[in-house]
XYZ file of C-alpha atoms in Angstrom:
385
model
C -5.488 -11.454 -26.076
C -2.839 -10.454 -23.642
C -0.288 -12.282 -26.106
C -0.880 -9.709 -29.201
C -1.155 -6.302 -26.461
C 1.512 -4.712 -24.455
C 1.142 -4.741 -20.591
C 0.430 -1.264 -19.254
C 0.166 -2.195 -15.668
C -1.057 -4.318 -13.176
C -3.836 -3.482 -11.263
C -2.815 -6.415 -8.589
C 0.654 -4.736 -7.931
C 0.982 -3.947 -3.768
C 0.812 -0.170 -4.699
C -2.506 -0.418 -6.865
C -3.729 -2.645 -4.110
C -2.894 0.209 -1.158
C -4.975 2.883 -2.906
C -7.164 1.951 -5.482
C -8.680 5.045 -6.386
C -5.015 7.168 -5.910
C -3.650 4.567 -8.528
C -6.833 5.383 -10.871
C -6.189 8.776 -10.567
C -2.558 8.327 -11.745
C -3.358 5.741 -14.560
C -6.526 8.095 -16.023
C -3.580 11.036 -16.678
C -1.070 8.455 -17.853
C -2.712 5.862 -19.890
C -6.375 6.362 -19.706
C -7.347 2.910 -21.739
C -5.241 0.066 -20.212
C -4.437 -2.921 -20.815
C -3.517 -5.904 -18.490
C -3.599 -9.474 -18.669
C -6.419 -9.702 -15.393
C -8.362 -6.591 -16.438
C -7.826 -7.075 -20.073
C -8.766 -3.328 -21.483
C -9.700 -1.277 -18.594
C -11.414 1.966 -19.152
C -10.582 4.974 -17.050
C -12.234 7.798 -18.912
C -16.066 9.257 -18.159
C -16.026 9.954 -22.172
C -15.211 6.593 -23.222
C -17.123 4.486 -20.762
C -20.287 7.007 -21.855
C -19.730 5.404 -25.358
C -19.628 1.919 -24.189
C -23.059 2.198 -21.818
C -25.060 3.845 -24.652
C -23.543 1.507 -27.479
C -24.689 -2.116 -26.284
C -25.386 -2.833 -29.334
C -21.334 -3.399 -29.992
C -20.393 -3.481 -26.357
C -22.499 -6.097 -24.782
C -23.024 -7.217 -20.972
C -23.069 -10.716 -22.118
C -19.887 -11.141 -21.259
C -20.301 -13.885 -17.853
C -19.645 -17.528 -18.021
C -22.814 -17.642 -16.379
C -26.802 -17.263 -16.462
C -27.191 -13.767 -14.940
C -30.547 -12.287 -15.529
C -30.875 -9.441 -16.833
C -26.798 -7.976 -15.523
C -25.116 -10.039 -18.589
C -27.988 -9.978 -21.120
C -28.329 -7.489 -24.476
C -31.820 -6.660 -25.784
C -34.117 -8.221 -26.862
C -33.949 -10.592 -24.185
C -32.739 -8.377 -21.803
C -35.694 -6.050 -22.573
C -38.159 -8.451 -21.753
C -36.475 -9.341 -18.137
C -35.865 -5.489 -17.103
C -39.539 -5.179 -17.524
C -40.055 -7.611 -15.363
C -37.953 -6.601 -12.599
C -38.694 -2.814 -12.531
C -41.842 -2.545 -11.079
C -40.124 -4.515 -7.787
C -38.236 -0.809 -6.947
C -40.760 1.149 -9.095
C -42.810 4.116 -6.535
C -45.483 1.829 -4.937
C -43.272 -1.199 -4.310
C -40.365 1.606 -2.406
C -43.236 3.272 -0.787
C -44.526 -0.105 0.700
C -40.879 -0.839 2.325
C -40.264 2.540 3.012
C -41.691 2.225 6.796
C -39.633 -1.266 7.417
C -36.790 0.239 5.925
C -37.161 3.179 8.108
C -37.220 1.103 10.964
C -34.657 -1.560 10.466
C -32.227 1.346 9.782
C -33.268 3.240 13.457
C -32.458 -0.196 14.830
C -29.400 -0.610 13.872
C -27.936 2.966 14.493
C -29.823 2.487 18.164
C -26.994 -0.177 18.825
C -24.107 2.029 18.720
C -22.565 2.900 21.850
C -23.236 6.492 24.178
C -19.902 7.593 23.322
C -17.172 5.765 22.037
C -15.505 3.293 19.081
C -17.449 1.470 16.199
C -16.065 -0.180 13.410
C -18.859 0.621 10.893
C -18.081 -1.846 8.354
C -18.827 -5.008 10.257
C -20.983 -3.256 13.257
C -23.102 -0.938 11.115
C -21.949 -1.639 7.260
C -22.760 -5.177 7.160
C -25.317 -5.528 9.693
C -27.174 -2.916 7.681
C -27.005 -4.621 4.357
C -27.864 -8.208 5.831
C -30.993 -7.091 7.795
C -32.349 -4.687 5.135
C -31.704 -6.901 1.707
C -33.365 -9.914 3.703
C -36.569 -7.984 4.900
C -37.007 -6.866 1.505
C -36.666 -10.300 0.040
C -39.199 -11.603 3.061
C -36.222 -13.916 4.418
C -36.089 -14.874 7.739
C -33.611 -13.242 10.298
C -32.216 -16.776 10.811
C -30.661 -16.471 7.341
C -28.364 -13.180 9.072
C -25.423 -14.945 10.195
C -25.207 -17.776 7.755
C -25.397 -15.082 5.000
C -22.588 -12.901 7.422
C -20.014 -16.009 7.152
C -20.933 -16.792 3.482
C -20.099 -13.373 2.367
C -16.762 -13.102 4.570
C -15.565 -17.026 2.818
C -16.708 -15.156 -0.564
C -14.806 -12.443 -0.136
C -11.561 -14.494 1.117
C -11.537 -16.942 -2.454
C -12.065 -13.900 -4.374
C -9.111 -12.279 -3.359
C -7.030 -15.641 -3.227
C -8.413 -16.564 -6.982
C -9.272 -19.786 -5.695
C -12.433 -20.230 -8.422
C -12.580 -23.862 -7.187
C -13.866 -22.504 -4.028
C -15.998 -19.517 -5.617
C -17.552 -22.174 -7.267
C -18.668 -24.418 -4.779
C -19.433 -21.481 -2.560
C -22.207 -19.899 -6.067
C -23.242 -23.637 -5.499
C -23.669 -22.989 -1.794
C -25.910 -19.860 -2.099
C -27.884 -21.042 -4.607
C -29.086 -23.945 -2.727
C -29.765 -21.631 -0.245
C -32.296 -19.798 -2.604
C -33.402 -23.064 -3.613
C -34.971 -24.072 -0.083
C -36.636 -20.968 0.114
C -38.673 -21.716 -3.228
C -39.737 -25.186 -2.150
C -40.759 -23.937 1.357
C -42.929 -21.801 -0.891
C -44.046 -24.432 -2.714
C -44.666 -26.520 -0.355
C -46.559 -23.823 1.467
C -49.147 -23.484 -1.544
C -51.556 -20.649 -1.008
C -50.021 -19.789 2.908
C -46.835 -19.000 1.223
C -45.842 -15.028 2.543
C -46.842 -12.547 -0.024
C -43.384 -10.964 -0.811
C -41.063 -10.358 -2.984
C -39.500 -13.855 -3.350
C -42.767 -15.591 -3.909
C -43.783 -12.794 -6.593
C -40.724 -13.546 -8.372
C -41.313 -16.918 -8.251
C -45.175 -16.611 -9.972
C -43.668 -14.262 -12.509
C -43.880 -15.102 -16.066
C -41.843 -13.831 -19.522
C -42.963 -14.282 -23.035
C -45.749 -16.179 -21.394
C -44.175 -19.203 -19.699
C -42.937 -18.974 -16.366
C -39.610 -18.502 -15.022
C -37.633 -21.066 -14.501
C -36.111 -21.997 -11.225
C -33.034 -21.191 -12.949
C -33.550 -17.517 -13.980
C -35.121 -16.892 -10.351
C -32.449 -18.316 -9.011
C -30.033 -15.806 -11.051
C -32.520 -12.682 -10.276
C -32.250 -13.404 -6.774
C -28.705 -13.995 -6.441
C -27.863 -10.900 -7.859
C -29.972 -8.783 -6.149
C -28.683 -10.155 -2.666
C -25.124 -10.500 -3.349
C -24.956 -7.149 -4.792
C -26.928 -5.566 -2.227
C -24.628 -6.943 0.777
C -21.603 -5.758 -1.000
C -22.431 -2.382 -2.112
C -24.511 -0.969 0.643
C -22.560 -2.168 3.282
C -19.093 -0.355 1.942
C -21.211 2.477 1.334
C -22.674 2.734 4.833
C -18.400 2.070 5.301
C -17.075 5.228 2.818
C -20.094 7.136 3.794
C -19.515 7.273 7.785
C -15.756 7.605 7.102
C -16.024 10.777 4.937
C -18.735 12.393 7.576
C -15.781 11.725 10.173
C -13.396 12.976 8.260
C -15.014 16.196 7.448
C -16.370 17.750 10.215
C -17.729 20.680 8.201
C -19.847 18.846 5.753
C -20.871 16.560 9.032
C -22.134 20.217 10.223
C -23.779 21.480 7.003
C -26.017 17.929 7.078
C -26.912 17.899 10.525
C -28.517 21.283 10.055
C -30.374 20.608 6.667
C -31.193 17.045 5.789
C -32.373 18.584 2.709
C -28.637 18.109 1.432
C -28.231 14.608 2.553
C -29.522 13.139 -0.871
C -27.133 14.874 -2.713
C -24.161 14.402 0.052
C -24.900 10.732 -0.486
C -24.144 10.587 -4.322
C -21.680 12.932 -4.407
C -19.400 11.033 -1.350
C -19.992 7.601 -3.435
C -18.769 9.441 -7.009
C -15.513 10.485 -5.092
C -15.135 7.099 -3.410
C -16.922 4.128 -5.138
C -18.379 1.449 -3.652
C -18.982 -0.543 -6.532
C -15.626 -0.608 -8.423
C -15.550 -2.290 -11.413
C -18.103 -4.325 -14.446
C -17.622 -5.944 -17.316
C -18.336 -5.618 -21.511
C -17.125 -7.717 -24.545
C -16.848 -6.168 -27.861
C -19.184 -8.117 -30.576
C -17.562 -5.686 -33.771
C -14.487 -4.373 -34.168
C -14.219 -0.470 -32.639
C -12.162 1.915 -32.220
C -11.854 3.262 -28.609
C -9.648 5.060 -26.340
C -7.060 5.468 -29.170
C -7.077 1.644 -29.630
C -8.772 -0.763 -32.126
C -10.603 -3.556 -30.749
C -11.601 -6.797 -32.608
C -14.468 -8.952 -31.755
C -14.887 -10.865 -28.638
C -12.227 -8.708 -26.438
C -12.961 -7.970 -22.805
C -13.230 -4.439 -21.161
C -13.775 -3.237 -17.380
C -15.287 -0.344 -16.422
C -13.185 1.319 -12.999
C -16.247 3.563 -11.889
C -13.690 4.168 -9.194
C -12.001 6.343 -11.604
C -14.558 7.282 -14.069
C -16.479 9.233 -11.728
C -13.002 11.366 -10.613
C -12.335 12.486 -14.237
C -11.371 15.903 -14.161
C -12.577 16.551 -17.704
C -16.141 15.851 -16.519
C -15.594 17.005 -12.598
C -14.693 20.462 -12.200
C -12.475 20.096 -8.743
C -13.161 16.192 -9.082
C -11.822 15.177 -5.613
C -14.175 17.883 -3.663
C -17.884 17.650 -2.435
C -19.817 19.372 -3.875
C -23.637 19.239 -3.686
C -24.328 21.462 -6.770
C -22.796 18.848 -9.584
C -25.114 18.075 -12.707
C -26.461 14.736 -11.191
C -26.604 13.527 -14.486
C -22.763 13.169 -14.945
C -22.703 10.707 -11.558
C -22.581 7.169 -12.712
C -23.121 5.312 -9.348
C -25.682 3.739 -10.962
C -24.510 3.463 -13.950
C -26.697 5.262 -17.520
C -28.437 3.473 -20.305
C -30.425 0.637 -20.795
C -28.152 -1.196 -17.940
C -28.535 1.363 -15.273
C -29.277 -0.275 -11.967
C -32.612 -0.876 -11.630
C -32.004 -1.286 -8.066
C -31.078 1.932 -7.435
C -34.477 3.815 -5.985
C -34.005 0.702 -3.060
C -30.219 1.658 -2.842
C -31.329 5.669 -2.480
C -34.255 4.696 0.398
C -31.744 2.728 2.742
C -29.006 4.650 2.649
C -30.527 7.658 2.889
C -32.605 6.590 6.267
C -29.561 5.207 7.436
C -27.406 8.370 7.136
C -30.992 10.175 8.516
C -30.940 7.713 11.541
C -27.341 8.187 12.240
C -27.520 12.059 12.392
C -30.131 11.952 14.679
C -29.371 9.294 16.941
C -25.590 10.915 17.164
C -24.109 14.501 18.062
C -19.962 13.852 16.801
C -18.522 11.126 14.647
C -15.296 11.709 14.402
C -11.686 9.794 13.004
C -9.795 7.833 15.647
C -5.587 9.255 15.596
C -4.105 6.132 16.063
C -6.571 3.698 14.156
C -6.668 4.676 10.510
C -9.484 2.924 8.010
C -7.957 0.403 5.762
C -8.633 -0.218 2.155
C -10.729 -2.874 0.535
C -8.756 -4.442 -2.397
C -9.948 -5.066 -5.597
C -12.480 -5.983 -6.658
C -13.505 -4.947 -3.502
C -14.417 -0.813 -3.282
C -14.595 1.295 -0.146
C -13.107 -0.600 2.979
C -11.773 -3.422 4.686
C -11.859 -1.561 8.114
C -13.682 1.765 9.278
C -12.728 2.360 13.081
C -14.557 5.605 14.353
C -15.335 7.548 17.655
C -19.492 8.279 17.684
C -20.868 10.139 20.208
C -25.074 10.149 21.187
């Protein structure tokens, strides 16, 4: 498309790149709907990305070269898989986890030091995410370090492009997944009774899954999970550190750390960016769209609109929870997120108790993630027990 639509910018340029959500900010004022030839249209605007979550009927998530079950499906079929993942973060599955997710989160804040510098991406961040998503799966810890270095080589051919090596390494992680389901298999009845092997006996429309589509619900749920909580745990001890005051006001009444959470991740996204295709032609944004063109949602702006957010770059822990999109709204909201809520919120619980200060370090400041990357790179803090 980008042959028959003007460029409006380019959200690779080094001063995007420095500060994503400072460059949103300028590009929601100045051109709210924009077009560019990596992004195609990317939408800015709470209003207009509201329209596109509750109209899948003409904006569909189908919109991956790949099997992804249910992220880039459209009812009916999409339907039928939701209602098969739900119960696996509905009440009684969360309230089974919620003691080992208690305790794998105390562990990990107990490694911090008496009093002095963490960088809480890779020392709390990711060991966080790796340790949680696999007890929840019923992985073994074995799996920590090979999933550590496969994320950081993901993470290095997404920002070089290279999809010759993004595709060998979706090839790499999916044999991964694969060994676990034969060791399963091969186990017979002694297989472990979690969630992998449920998954794995699961059945839709009355056949069973196939390897591939448990392959794809799997994948998903792990390679999301590392990403997003672990530059949450990353944006989320930052701001605390930064903001001595709110650091004060949570301390004193974890009551307001629910809140605090989803109000720090609207202002600073972890998750920054997904994907639609038009299947009509629409008008949007000011634009007409014909069938078949490609959109991207920037939550990282979206949730800082100022027409929806009175005072959109402050905390505040009165906000209308129902304008926060973290998770997204609609029939594609994250079904993931009552599993997101639980571990980040015992993690933040477990860090203000097991701590008296975090605070920034003068000479060391956090560095960005770049797209499509949200949060940061690099989190170096002070922490004091």
């Amino acid at each position: 498309m980008s042959d028959t639509h003007q460029q409006d910018w380019d959200p690779r340029a080094e001063g995007v790149l420095e500060d994503q959500i400072a460059a949103y900010d300028e590009m929601r004022q100045r051109c709210p709907m924009a077009f560019s030839d990596y992004l195609q249209w990317s939408l800015l605007r709470h209003a207009d990305v509201m329209r596109v979550l509750e109209d899948h009927d003409t904006f569909s998530n189908a919109a991956s070269r790949h099997l992804s079950v249910p992220n880039a499906m459209d009812p009916p079929e999409h339907t039928r898989f939701r209602r098969l993942i739900e119960p696996y973060f509905g009440p009684d599955a969360m309230a089974e986890f919620a003691p080992t997710c208690q305790a794998i989160a105390e562990a990990v804040v107990d490694r911090l030091p008496a009093d002095g510098e963490v960088e809480a991406m890779t020392e709390m961040g990711q060991d966080f995410a790796l340790e949680i998503q696999c007890a929840f799966m019923g992985w073994p810890a074995s799996l920590h370090e090979p999933l550590r270095a496969w994320v950081r080589r993901q993470q290095a051919a997404t920002l070089a492009g290279d999809r010759e090596a993004l595709g060998e390494l979706a090839l790499e992680f999916d044999g991964v997944i694969r060994e676990l389901l034969e060791s399963r298999r091969e186990a017979g009845d002694a297989a472990p009774d979690d969630v992998t092997t449920r998954i794995m006996n699961e059945s839709v429309e009355g056949r069973a899954l196939t390897d591939e589509e448990i392959v794809s619900i799997l994948r998903n749920w792990t390679v999301g999970e590392l990403g997003t909580i672990s530059a949450s745990i990353g944006i989320l001890m930052r701001y605390l550190a930064a903001n001595p005051e709110l650091q004060g006001r949570l301390r004193a009444d974890r009551r307001l750390l629910a809140a605090a959470i989803d109000e720090i991740l609207r202002l600073d996204a972890p998750l920054m960016s997904n994907r639609r295709i038009t299947t009509r032609a629409v008008e949007i944004g000011g634009h007409r769209l014909e069938p078949g063109e490609r959109l991207t949602i920037l939550w990282g702006s979206v949730n800082r609109d100022e027409a929806v957010f009175d005072g959109a770059d402050e905390v505040r822990l009165d906000r209308d929870p129902r304008d926060n999109l973290l998770y997204g709204t609609g029939i594609h909201v994250c079904p993931g997120a009552p599993l997101a809520r639980m571990e980040l919120e015992d993690f933040m619980q477990a860090l203000l108790d097991a701590t008296v200060e975090i605070f920034l370090l003068s000479d060391r400041p956090a560095v960005r993630a770049l797209y499509p990357a949200g949060g940061y790179s690099e989190v170096p803090l002070h922490v004091r027990r």
